[in-house]
Amino acid sequence: MRRAVRPSPLAHRLGSLEVTPISARILVLDGDTTPLLITDRPTGDDYDPLPEGCAPDRARVVRARAVRAGDLLIGEFTDDYGQPRHLLHFEEPVTAAPAPLTVPCWAACCWDEAERDVTRYVRLVPAADDDTPCEVYAINAPVLVIPAADRSPSEGVKS
């Protein structure tokens, strides 16, 4: 006797094509109340694959102030205060090189006085050129990283 196969309750039917949405997990960081909605990294032409040896299951959500040099930044979260904050995957993973905002920066991104407040913000990635601004985050902002300690030293990563 054949059993009927029921599609996943999360699946949608598009003609004869079944599409299952990316799986999602929810977590709340210590000392916070806003849930973070974490989804699997998208695949496709818009997203570079993670470097060899960087398994998605090694990814961790940390506050920006806890990011270390060499960590691979792979996503940030929306500012939906009071609502679940959704993960925004970076199209291109980038290697972190944190620096306090007291380190001079020539890019226009750091000319804003408010974002130079070292007690509230941290620069995770310096500006590469005039077209690529620094990545500046509030010190408590959650970001998704693959810690440097979980990556082999031979991996080539864009920075």
PDB file of N, CA and C in Angstrom, residues 21-124:
ATOM      1  N   PRO A  21      10.390  27.343   1.979  1.00  0.00           N
ATOM      2  CA  PRO A  21      11.144  28.505   2.430  1.00  0.00           C
ATOM      3  C   PRO A  21      12.376  28.087   3.232  1.00  0.00           C
ATOM      4  N   ILE A  22      13.308  29.008   3.360  1.00  0.00           N
ATOM      5  CA  ILE A  22      14.511  28.781   4.143  1.00  0.00           C
ATOM      6  C   ILE A  22      14.098  28.524   5.586  1.00  0.00           C
ATOM      7  N   SER A  23      14.779  27.578   6.234  1.00  0.00           N
ATOM      8  CA  SER A  23      14.452  27.303   7.630  1.00  0.00           C
ATOM      9  C   SER A  23      14.863  28.501   8.481  1.00  0.00           C
ATOM     10  N   ALA A  24      14.184  28.668   9.588  1.00  0.00           N
ATOM     11  CA  ALA A  24      14.457  29.820  10.448  1.00  0.00           C
ATOM     12  C   ALA A  24      14.564  29.366  11.898  1.00  0.00           C
ATOM     13  N   ARG A  25      15.419  30.058  12.635  1.00  0.00           N
ATOM     14  CA  ARG A  25      15.579  29.823  14.060  1.00  0.00           C
ATOM     15  C   ARG A  25      15.455  31.169  14.758  1.00  0.00           C
ATOM     16  N   ILE A  26      14.947  31.132  15.971  1.00  0.00           N
ATOM     17  CA  ILE A  26      14.792  32.362  16.731  1.00  0.00           C
ATOM     18  C   ILE A  26      15.621  32.245  18.005  1.00  0.00           C
ATOM     19  N   LEU A  27      16.348  33.319  18.322  1.00  0.00           N
ATOM     20  CA  LEU A  27      17.080  33.358  19.579  1.00  0.00           C
ATOM     21  C   LEU A  27      17.017  34.762  20.144  1.00  0.00           C
ATOM     22  N   VAL A  28      17.316  34.856  21.432  1.00  0.00           N
ATOM     23  CA  VAL A  28      17.370  36.141  22.112  1.00  0.00           C
ATOM     24  C   VAL A  28      18.712  36.195  22.822  1.00  0.00           C
ATOM     25  N   LEU A  29      19.475  37.260  22.583  1.00  0.00           N
ATOM     26  CA  LEU A  29      20.767  37.422  23.242  1.00  0.00           C
ATOM     27  C   LEU A  29      20.573  37.738  24.715  1.00  0.00           C
ATOM     28  N   ASP A  30      21.524  37.321  25.551  1.00  0.00           N
ATOM     29  CA  ASP A  30      21.482  37.633  26.980  1.00  0.00           C
ATOM     30  C   ASP A  30      21.362  39.134  27.175  1.00  0.00           C
ATOM     31  N   GLY A  31      20.522  39.534  28.103  1.00  0.00           N
ATOM     32  CA  GLY A  31      20.353  40.950  28.405  1.00  0.00           C
ATOM     33  C   GLY A  31      19.464  41.686  27.422  1.00  0.00           C
ATOM     34  N   ASP A  32      18.798  40.961  26.527  1.00  0.00           N
ATOM     35  CA  ASP A  32      17.945  41.589  25.523  1.00  0.00           C
ATOM     36  C   ASP A  32      16.576  40.933  25.567  1.00  0.00           C
ATOM     37  N   THR A  33      15.589  41.558  24.953  1.00  0.00           N
ATOM     38  CA  THR A  33      14.249  40.972  24.901  1.00  0.00           C
ATOM     39  C   THR A  33      13.750  40.804  23.471  1.00  0.00           C
ATOM     40  N   THR A  34      14.442  41.396  22.509  1.00  0.00           N
ATOM     41  CA  THR A  34      13.986  41.340  21.123  1.00  0.00           C
ATOM     42  C   THR A  34      14.485  40.068  20.456  1.00  0.00           C
ATOM     43  N   PRO A  35      13.580  39.247  19.919  1.00  0.00           N
ATOM     44  CA  PRO A  35      14.008  38.024  19.243  1.00  0.00           C
ATOM     45  C   PRO A  35      14.745  38.317  17.936  1.00  0.00           C
ATOM     46  N   LEU A  36      15.721  37.483  17.634  1.00  0.00           N
ATOM     47  CA  LEU A  36      16.465  37.559  16.378  1.00  0.00           C
ATOM     48  C   LEU A  36      16.064  36.370  15.519  1.00  0.00           C
ATOM     49  N   LEU A  37      15.627  36.632  14.304  1.00  0.00           N
ATOM     50  CA  LEU A  37      15.195  35.584  13.386  1.00  0.00           C
ATOM     51  C   LEU A  37      16.361  35.268  12.456  1.00  0.00           C
ATOM     52  N   ILE A  38      16.895  34.062  12.587  1.00  0.00           N
ATOM     53  CA  ILE A  38      18.064  33.649  11.813  1.00  0.00           C
ATOM     54  C   ILE A  38      17.633  32.670  10.740  1.00  0.00           C
ATOM     55  N   THR A  39      18.009  32.963   9.503  1.00  0.00           N
ATOM     56  CA  THR A  39      17.674  32.105   8.372  1.00  0.00           C
ATOM     57  C   THR A  39      18.949  31.554   7.743  1.00  0.00           C
ATOM     58  N   ASP A  40      18.798  30.471   6.987  1.00  0.00           N
ATOM     59  CA  ASP A  40      19.938  29.896   6.279  1.00  0.00           C
ATOM     60  C   ASP A  40      20.445  30.878   5.233  1.00  0.00           C
ATOM     61  N   ARG A  41      21.735  30.787   4.941  1.00  0.00           N
ATOM     62  CA  ARG A  41      22.333  31.663   3.932  1.00  0.00           C
ATOM     63  C   ARG A  41      21.729  31.348   2.568  1.00  0.00           C
ATOM     64  N   PRO A  42      21.261  32.368   1.863  1.00  0.00           N
ATOM     65  CA  PRO A  42      20.707  32.135   0.532  1.00  0.00           C
ATOM     66  C   PRO A  42      21.780  31.631  -0.437  1.00  0.00           C
ATOM     67  N   THR A  43      21.339  30.895  -1.406  1.00  0.00           N
ATOM     68  CA  THR A  43      22.242  30.470  -2.472  1.00  0.00           C
ATOM     69  C   THR A  43      21.754  31.134  -3.748  1.00  0.00           C
ATOM     70  N   GLY A  44      22.628  31.359  -4.648  1.00  0.00           N
ATOM     71  CA  GLY A  44      22.235  32.007  -5.897  1.00  0.00           C
ATOM     72  C   GLY A  44      23.303  32.968  -6.347  1.00  0.00           C
ATOM     73  N   ASP A  45      23.041  33.585  -7.479  1.00  0.00           N
ATOM     74  CA  ASP A  45      24.026  34.462  -8.106  1.00  0.00           C
ATOM     75  C   ASP A  45      24.357  35.699  -7.273  1.00  0.00           C
ATOM     76  N   ASP A  46      23.424  36.158  -6.450  1.00  0.00           N
ATOM     77  CA  ASP A  46      23.649  37.378  -5.679  1.00  0.00           C
ATOM     78  C   ASP A  46      24.524  37.165  -4.446  1.00  0.00           C
ATOM     79  N   TYR A  47      24.705  35.917  -4.019  1.00  0.00           N
ATOM     80  CA  TYR A  47      25.428  35.630  -2.788  1.00  0.00           C
ATOM     81  C   TYR A  47      26.653  34.772  -3.064  1.00  0.00           C
ATOM     82  N   ASP A  48      27.820  35.297  -2.667  1.00  0.00           N
ATOM     83  CA  ASP A  48      29.037  34.508  -2.770  1.00  0.00           C
ATOM     84  C   ASP A  48      28.952  33.357  -1.785  1.00  0.00           C
ATOM     85  N   PRO A  49      29.469  32.201  -2.160  1.00  0.00           N
ATOM     86  CA  PRO A  49      29.482  31.092  -1.194  1.00  0.00           C
ATOM     87  C   PRO A  49      30.465  31.412  -0.062  1.00  0.00           C
ATOM     88  N   LEU A  50      30.258  30.782   1.068  1.00  0.00           N
ATOM     89  CA  LEU A  50      31.212  30.935   2.160  1.00  0.00           C
ATOM     90  C   LEU A  50      32.523  30.285   1.740  1.00  0.00           C
ATOM     91  N   PRO A  51      33.647  30.817   2.207  1.00  0.00           N
ATOM     92  CA  PRO A  51      34.931  30.214   1.861  1.00  0.00           C
ATOM     93  C   PRO A  51      35.001  28.750   2.305  1.00  0.00           C
ATOM     94  N   GLU A  52      35.817  27.998   1.633  1.00  0.00           N
ATOM     95  CA  GLU A  52      35.985  26.582   1.965  1.00  0.00           C
ATOM     96  C   GLU A  52      36.365  26.445   3.435  1.00  0.00           C
ATOM     97  N   GLY A  53      35.741  25.502   4.101  1.00  0.00           N
ATOM     98  CA  GLY A  53      36.018  25.276   5.515  1.00  0.00           C
ATOM     99  C   GLY A  53      35.155  26.095   6.459  1.00  0.00           C
ATOM    100  N   CYS A  54      34.358  27.009   5.934  1.00  0.00           N
ATOM    101  CA  CYS A  54      33.467  27.839   6.761  1.00  0.00           C
ATOM    102  C   CYS A  54      32.063  27.261   6.689  1.00  0.00           C
ATOM    103  N   ALA A  55      31.778  26.358   7.579  1.00  0.00           N
ATOM    104  CA  ALA A  55      30.460  25.736   7.595  1.00  0.00           C
ATOM    105  C   ALA A  55      29.449  26.665   8.254  1.00  0.00           C
ATOM    106  N   PRO A  56      28.250  26.769   7.691  1.00  0.00           N
ATOM    107  CA  PRO A  56      27.234  27.650   8.275  1.00  0.00           C
ATOM    108  C   PRO A  56      26.893  27.294   9.725  1.00  0.00           C
ATOM    109  N   ASP A  57      27.067  26.032  10.119  1.00  0.00           N
ATOM    110  CA  ASP A  57      26.747  25.656  11.496  1.00  0.00           C
ATOM    111  C   ASP A  57      27.760  26.204  12.502  1.00  0.00           C
ATOM    112  N   ARG A  58      28.848  26.796  12.020  1.00  0.00           N
ATOM    113  CA  ARG A  58      29.828  27.446  12.903  1.00  0.00           C
ATOM    114  C   ARG A  58      29.478  28.896  13.182  1.00  0.00           C
ATOM    115  N   ALA A  59      28.487  29.417  12.498  1.00  0.00           N
ATOM    116  CA  ALA A  59      28.105  30.829  12.653  1.00  0.00           C
ATOM    117  C   ALA A  59      27.569  31.085  14.053  1.00  0.00           C
ATOM    118  N   ARG A  60      27.888  32.267  14.562  1.00  0.00           N
ATOM    119  CA  ARG A  60      27.459  32.686  15.888  1.00  0.00           C
ATOM    120  C   ARG A  60      26.941  34.115  15.829  1.00  0.00           C
ATOM    121  N   VAL A  61      25.924  34.397  16.637  1.00  0.00           N
ATOM    122  CA  VAL A  61      25.446  35.774  16.781  1.00  0.00           C
ATOM    123  C   VAL A  61      26.184  36.366  17.972  1.00  0.00           C
ATOM    124  N   VAL A  62      26.836  37.484  17.736  1.00  0.00           N
ATOM    125  CA  VAL A  62      27.556  38.190  18.806  1.00  0.00           C
ATOM    126  C   VAL A  62      27.223  39.672  18.709  1.00  0.00           C
ATOM    127  N   ARG A  63      27.475  40.375  19.779  1.00  0.00           N
ATOM    128  CA  ARG A  63      27.343  41.828  19.738  1.00  0.00           C
ATOM    129  C   ARG A  63      28.569  42.393  19.022  1.00  0.00           C
ATOM    130  N   ALA A  64      28.403  43.514  18.355  1.00  0.00           N
ATOM    131  CA  ALA A  64      29.488  44.090  17.560  1.00  0.00           C
ATOM    132  C   ALA A  64      30.757  44.289  18.386  1.00  0.00           C
ATOM    133  N   ARG A  65      30.612  44.640  19.645  1.00  0.00           N
ATOM    134  CA  ARG A  65      31.799  44.865  20.485  1.00  0.00           C
ATOM    135  C   ARG A  65      32.596  43.585  20.712  1.00  0.00           C
ATOM    136  N   ALA A  66      32.009  42.405  20.464  1.00  0.00           N
ATOM    137  CA  ALA A  66      32.681  41.127  20.692  1.00  0.00           C
ATOM    138  C   ALA A  66      33.329  40.565  19.427  1.00  0.00           C
ATOM    139  N   VAL A  67      33.171  41.237  18.295  1.00  0.00           N
ATOM    140  CA  VAL A  67      33.782  40.768  17.047  1.00  0.00           C
ATOM    141  C   VAL A  67      35.295  40.935  17.162  1.00  0.00           C
ATOM    142  N   ARG A  68      36.034  39.913  16.736  1.00  0.00           N
ATOM    143  CA  ARG A  68      37.496  39.916  16.811  1.00  0.00           C
ATOM    144  C   ARG A  68      38.103  39.981  15.422  1.00  0.00           C
ATOM    145  N   ALA A  69      39.321  40.440  15.350  1.00  0.00           N
ATOM    146  CA  ALA A  69      40.045  40.491  14.075  1.00  0.00           C
ATOM    147  C   ALA A  69      40.093  39.094  13.476  1.00  0.00           C
ATOM    148  N   GLY A  70      39.768  39.012  12.200  1.00  0.00           N
ATOM    149  CA  GLY A  70      39.781  37.736  11.504  1.00  0.00           C
ATOM    150  C   GLY A  70      38.442  37.020  11.469  1.00  0.00           C
ATOM    151  N   ASP A  71      37.491  37.442  12.314  1.00  0.00           N
ATOM    152  CA  ASP A  71      36.150  36.845  12.247  1.00  0.00           C
ATOM    153  C   ASP A  71      35.566  37.142  10.872  1.00  0.00           C
ATOM    154  N   LEU A  72      34.780  36.227  10.352  1.00  0.00           N
ATOM    155  CA  LEU A  72      34.139  36.411   9.057  1.00  0.00           C
ATOM    156  C   LEU A  72      32.735  36.951   9.282  1.00  0.00           C
ATOM    157  N   LEU A  73      32.491  38.205   8.882  1.00  0.00           N
ATOM    158  CA  LEU A  73      31.164  38.814   9.011  1.00  0.00           C
ATOM    159  C   LEU A  73      30.297  38.298   7.877  1.00  0.00           C
ATOM    160  N   ILE A  74      29.139  37.724   8.226  1.00  0.00           N
ATOM    161  CA  ILE A  74      28.273  37.189   7.174  1.00  0.00           C
ATOM    162  C   ILE A  74      26.854  37.756   7.214  1.00  0.00           C
ATOM    163  N   GLY A  75      26.530  38.554   8.251  1.00  0.00           N
ATOM    164  CA  GLY A  75      25.197  39.143   8.276  1.00  0.00           C
ATOM    165  C   GLY A  75      24.995  40.107   9.432  1.00  0.00           C
ATOM    166  N   GLU A  76      23.938  40.902   9.315  1.00  0.00           N
ATOM    167  CA  GLU A  76      23.522  41.841  10.352  1.00  0.00           C
ATOM    168  C   GLU A  76      22.011  41.729  10.481  1.00  0.00           C
ATOM    169  N   PHE A  77      21.439  42.423  11.449  1.00  0.00           N
ATOM    170  CA  PHE A  77      20.013  42.308  11.708  1.00  0.00           C
ATOM    171  C   PHE A  77      19.305  43.645  11.494  1.00  0.00           C
ATOM    172  N   THR A  78      18.046  43.569  11.094  1.00  0.00           N
ATOM    173  CA  THR A  78      17.230  44.765  10.887  1.00  0.00           C
ATOM    174  C   THR A  78      17.027  45.477  12.215  1.00  0.00           C
ATOM    175  N   ASP A  79      16.585  46.714  12.158  1.00  0.00           N
ATOM    176  CA  ASP A  79      16.324  47.505  13.361  1.00  0.00           C
ATOM    177  C   ASP A  79      14.839  47.530  13.685  1.00  0.00           C
ATOM    178  N   ASP A  80      14.203  46.378  13.670  1.00  0.00           N
ATOM    179  CA  ASP A  80      12.770  46.298  13.951  1.00  0.00           C
ATOM    180  C   ASP A  80      12.553  46.205  15.454  1.00  0.00           C
ATOM    181  N   TYR A  81      12.751  47.323  16.147  1.00  0.00           N
ATOM    182  CA  TYR A  81      12.667  47.322  17.596  1.00  0.00           C
ATOM    183  C   TYR A  81      11.289  46.882  18.056  1.00  0.00           C
ATOM    184  N   GLY A  82      11.269  45.958  19.007  1.00  0.00           N
ATOM    185  CA  GLY A  82      10.021  45.448  19.542  1.00  0.00           C
ATOM    186  C   GLY A  82       9.457  44.301  18.733  1.00  0.00           C
ATOM    187  N   GLN A  83       9.925  44.122  17.512  1.00  0.00           N
ATOM    188  CA  GLN A  83       9.508  43.023  16.641  1.00  0.00           C
ATOM    189  C   GLN A  83      10.715  42.110  16.454  1.00  0.00           C
ATOM    190  N   PRO A  84      10.505  40.880  15.998  1.00  0.00           N
ATOM    191  CA  PRO A  84      11.675  40.052  15.688  1.00  0.00           C
ATOM    192  C   PRO A  84      12.560  40.762  14.663  1.00  0.00           C
ATOM    193  N   ARG A  85      13.858  40.767  14.915  1.00  0.00           N
ATOM    194  CA  ARG A  85      14.823  41.391  14.007  1.00  0.00           C
ATOM    195  C   ARG A  85      15.287  40.326  13.024  1.00  0.00           C
ATOM    196  N   HIS A  86      15.109  40.591  11.745  1.00  0.00           N
ATOM    197  CA  HIS A  86      15.430  39.626  10.698  1.00  0.00           C
ATOM    198  C   HIS A  86      16.892  39.740  10.277  1.00  0.00           C
ATOM    199  N   LEU A  87      17.498  38.596  10.004  1.00  0.00           N
ATOM    200  CA  LEU A  87      18.878  38.548   9.543  1.00  0.00           C
ATOM    201  C   LEU A  87      18.962  39.010   8.093  1.00  0.00           C
ATOM    202  N   LEU A  88      19.900  39.888   7.831  1.00  0.00           N
ATOM    203  CA  LEU A  88      20.201  40.326   6.467  1.00  0.00           C
ATOM    204  C   LEU A  88      21.571  39.750   6.125  1.00  0.00           C
ATOM    205  N   HIS A  89      21.592  38.763   5.256  1.00  0.00           N
ATOM    206  CA  HIS A  89      22.857  38.133   4.871  1.00  0.00           C
ATOM    207  C   HIS A  89      23.648  39.067   3.966  1.00  0.00           C
ATOM    208  N   PHE A  90      24.954  39.182   4.208  1.00  0.00           N
ATOM    209  CA  PHE A  90      25.809  39.954   3.315  1.00  0.00           C
ATOM    210  C   PHE A  90      25.980  39.166   2.028  1.00  0.00           C
ATOM    211  N   GLU A  91      25.924  39.852   0.908  1.00  0.00           N
ATOM    212  CA  GLU A  91      26.139  39.179  -0.380  1.00  0.00           C
ATOM    213  C   GLU A  91      27.552  38.634  -0.466  1.00  0.00           C
ATOM    214  N   GLU A  92      28.488  39.344   0.147  1.00  0.00           N
ATOM    215  CA  GLU A  92      29.887  38.951   0.118  1.00  0.00           C
ATOM    216  C   GLU A  92      30.414  38.931   1.555  1.00  0.00           C
ATOM    217  N   PRO A  93      30.818  37.755   2.068  1.00  0.00           N
ATOM    218  CA  PRO A  93      31.389  37.729   3.420  1.00  0.00           C
ATOM    219  C   PRO A  93      32.634  38.614   3.471  1.00  0.00           C
ATOM    220  N   VAL A  94      32.893  39.202   4.633  1.00  0.00           N
ATOM    221  CA  VAL A  94      34.031  40.094   4.768  1.00  0.00           C
ATOM    222  C   VAL A  94      34.747  39.802   6.083  1.00  0.00           C
ATOM    223  N   THR A  95      36.064  39.877   6.051  1.00  0.00           N
ATOM    224  CA  THR A  95      36.866  39.622   7.241  1.00  0.00           C
ATOM    225  C   THR A  95      36.904  40.871   8.117  1.00  0.00           C
ATOM    226  N   ALA A  96      36.592  40.686   9.385  1.00  0.00           N
ATOM    227  CA  ALA A  96      36.551  41.811  10.323  1.00  0.00           C
ATOM    228  C   ALA A  96      37.959  42.264  10.698  1.00  0.00           C
ATOM    229  N   ALA A  97      38.100  43.566  10.859  1.00  0.00           N
ATOM    230  CA  ALA A  97      39.327  44.195  11.353  1.00  0.00           C
ATOM    231  C   ALA A  97      38.889  45.319  12.283  1.00  0.00           C
ATOM    232  N   PRO A  98      38.329  44.954  13.456  1.00  0.00           N
ATOM    233  CA  PRO A  98      37.765  45.982  14.344  1.00  0.00           C
ATOM    234  C   PRO A  98      38.798  47.020  14.769  1.00  0.00           C
ATOM    235  N   ALA A  99      38.326  48.236  14.889  1.00  0.00           N
ATOM    236  CA  ALA A  99      39.170  49.337  15.345  1.00  0.00           C
ATOM    237  C   ALA A  99      38.282  50.353  16.035  1.00  0.00           C
ATOM    238  N   PRO A 100      38.754  50.922  17.117  1.00  0.00           N
ATOM    239  CA  PRO A 100      37.960  51.981  17.743  1.00  0.00           C
ATOM    240  C   PRO A 100      37.876  53.168  16.797  1.00  0.00           C
ATOM    241  N   LEU A 101      36.870  53.942  16.965  1.00  0.00           N
ATOM    242  CA  LEU A 101      36.678  55.075  16.077  1.00  0.00           C
ATOM    243  C   LEU A 101      37.668  56.207  16.334  1.00  0.00           C
ATOM    244  N   THR A 102      38.567  55.995  17.292  1.00  0.00           N
ATOM    245  CA  THR A 102      39.627  56.980  17.515  1.00  0.00           C
ATOM    246  C   THR A 102      40.723  56.838  16.463  1.00  0.00           C
ATOM    247  N   VAL A 103      40.760  55.701  15.771  1.00  0.00           N
ATOM    248  CA  VAL A 103      41.715  55.503  14.687  1.00  0.00           C
ATOM    249  C   VAL A 103      41.243  56.345  13.514  1.00  0.00           C
ATOM    250  N   PRO A 104      42.079  57.219  12.984  1.00  0.00           N
ATOM    251  CA  PRO A 104      41.627  58.110  11.908  1.00  0.00           C
ATOM    252  C   PRO A 104      41.120  57.341  10.680  1.00  0.00           C
ATOM    253  N   CYS A 105      40.085  57.888  10.087  1.00  0.00           N
ATOM    254  CA  CYS A 105      39.520  57.318   8.871  1.00  0.00           C
ATOM    255  C   CYS A 105      39.317  58.468   7.897  1.00  0.00           C
ATOM    256  N   TRP A 106      39.735  58.278   6.690  1.00  0.00           N
ATOM    257  CA  TRP A 106      39.628  59.339   5.687  1.00  0.00           C
ATOM    258  C   TRP A 106      38.323  59.288   4.911  1.00  0.00           C
ATOM    259  N   ALA A 107      37.529  58.234   5.098  1.00  0.00           N
ATOM    260  CA  ALA A 107      36.296  58.083   4.322  1.00  0.00           C
ATOM    261  C   ALA A 107      35.169  58.946   4.893  1.00  0.00           C
ATOM    262  N   ALA A 108      34.278  59.364   4.026  1.00  0.00           N
ATOM    263  CA  ALA A 108      33.157  60.222   4.418  1.00  0.00           C
ATOM    264  C   ALA A 108      32.239  59.550   5.428  1.00  0.00           C
ATOM    265  N   CYS A 109      32.232  58.211   5.485  1.00  0.00           N
ATOM    266  CA  CYS A 109      31.339  57.506   6.403  1.00  0.00           C
ATOM    267  C   CYS A 109      31.610  57.856   7.861  1.00  0.00           C
ATOM    268  N   CYS A 110      32.814  58.256   8.169  1.00  0.00           N
ATOM    269  CA  CYS A 110      33.183  58.530   9.558  1.00  0.00           C
ATOM    270  C   CYS A 110      33.211  60.019   9.892  1.00  0.00           C
ATOM    271  N   TRP A 111      32.705  60.864   9.020  1.00  0.00           N
ATOM    272  CA  TRP A 111      32.681  62.295   9.283  1.00  0.00           C
ATOM    273  C   TRP A 111      31.546  62.688  10.223  1.00  0.00           C
ATOM    274  N   ASP A 112      30.546  61.813  10.372  1.00  0.00           N
ATOM    275  CA  ASP A 112      29.405  62.101  11.233  1.00  0.00           C
ATOM    276  C   ASP A 112      29.860  62.039  12.692  1.00  0.00           C
ATOM    277  N   GLU A 113      29.696  63.135  13.412  1.00  0.00           N
ATOM    278  CA  GLU A 113      30.134  63.204  14.805  1.00  0.00           C
ATOM    279  C   GLU A 113      29.514  62.107  15.664  1.00  0.00           C
ATOM    280  N   ALA A 114      28.228  61.834  15.483  1.00  0.00           N
ATOM    281  CA  ALA A 114      27.561  60.834  16.313  1.00  0.00           C
ATOM    282  C   ALA A 114      28.207  59.458  16.153  1.00  0.00           C
ATOM    283  N   GLU A 115      28.589  59.108  14.940  1.00  0.00           N
ATOM    284  CA  GLU A 115      29.178  57.790  14.721  1.00  0.00           C
ATOM    285  C   GLU A 115      30.648  57.721  15.114  1.00  0.00           C
ATOM    286  N   ARG A 116      31.209  58.836  15.576  1.00  0.00           N
ATOM    287  CA  ARG A 116      32.579  58.796  16.071  1.00  0.00           C
ATOM    288  C   ARG A 116      32.610  58.668  17.592  1.00  0.00           C
ATOM    289  N   ASP A 117      31.462  58.494  18.215  1.00  0.00           N
ATOM    290  CA  ASP A 117      31.365  58.331  19.661  1.00  0.00           C
ATOM    291  C   ASP A 117      31.869  56.934  20.026  1.00  0.00           C
ATOM    292  N   VAL A 118      33.086  56.858  20.578  1.00  0.00           N
ATOM    293  CA  VAL A 118      33.714  55.565  20.861  1.00  0.00           C
ATOM    294  C   VAL A 118      33.011  54.789  21.956  1.00  0.00           C
ATOM    295  N   THR A 119      32.145  55.448  22.722  1.00  0.00           N
ATOM    296  CA  THR A 119      31.423  54.735  23.772  1.00  0.00           C
ATOM    297  C   THR A 119      30.182  54.042  23.223  1.00  0.00           C
ATOM    298  N   ARG A 120      29.779  54.393  22.001  1.00  0.00           N
ATOM    299  CA  ARG A 120      28.552  53.824  21.435  1.00  0.00           C
ATOM    300  C   ARG A 120      28.750  53.056  20.136  1.00  0.00           C
ATOM    301  N   TYR A 121      29.858  53.283  19.421  1.00  0.00           N
ATOM    302  CA  TYR A 121      30.048  52.680  18.103  1.00  0.00           C
ATOM    303  C   TYR A 121      31.430  52.047  17.976  1.00  0.00           C
ATOM    304  N   VAL A 122      31.523  51.080  17.072  1.00  0.00           N
ATOM    305  CA  VAL A 122      32.790  50.433  16.757  1.00  0.00           C
ATOM    306  C   VAL A 122      32.867  50.237  15.242  1.00  0.00           C
ATOM    307  N   ARG A 123      34.050  50.411  14.708  1.00  0.00           N
ATOM    308  CA  ARG A 123      34.273  50.167  13.279  1.00  0.00           C
ATOM    309  C   ARG A 123      34.730  48.714  13.142  1.00  0.00           C
ATOM    310  N   LEU A 124      33.950  47.901  12.431  1.00  0.00           N
ATOM    311  CA  LEU A 124      34.305  46.487  12.261  1.00  0.00           C
ATOM    312  C   LEU A 124      35.137  46.243  11.014  1.00  0.00           C
TER     313      LEU A 124
END
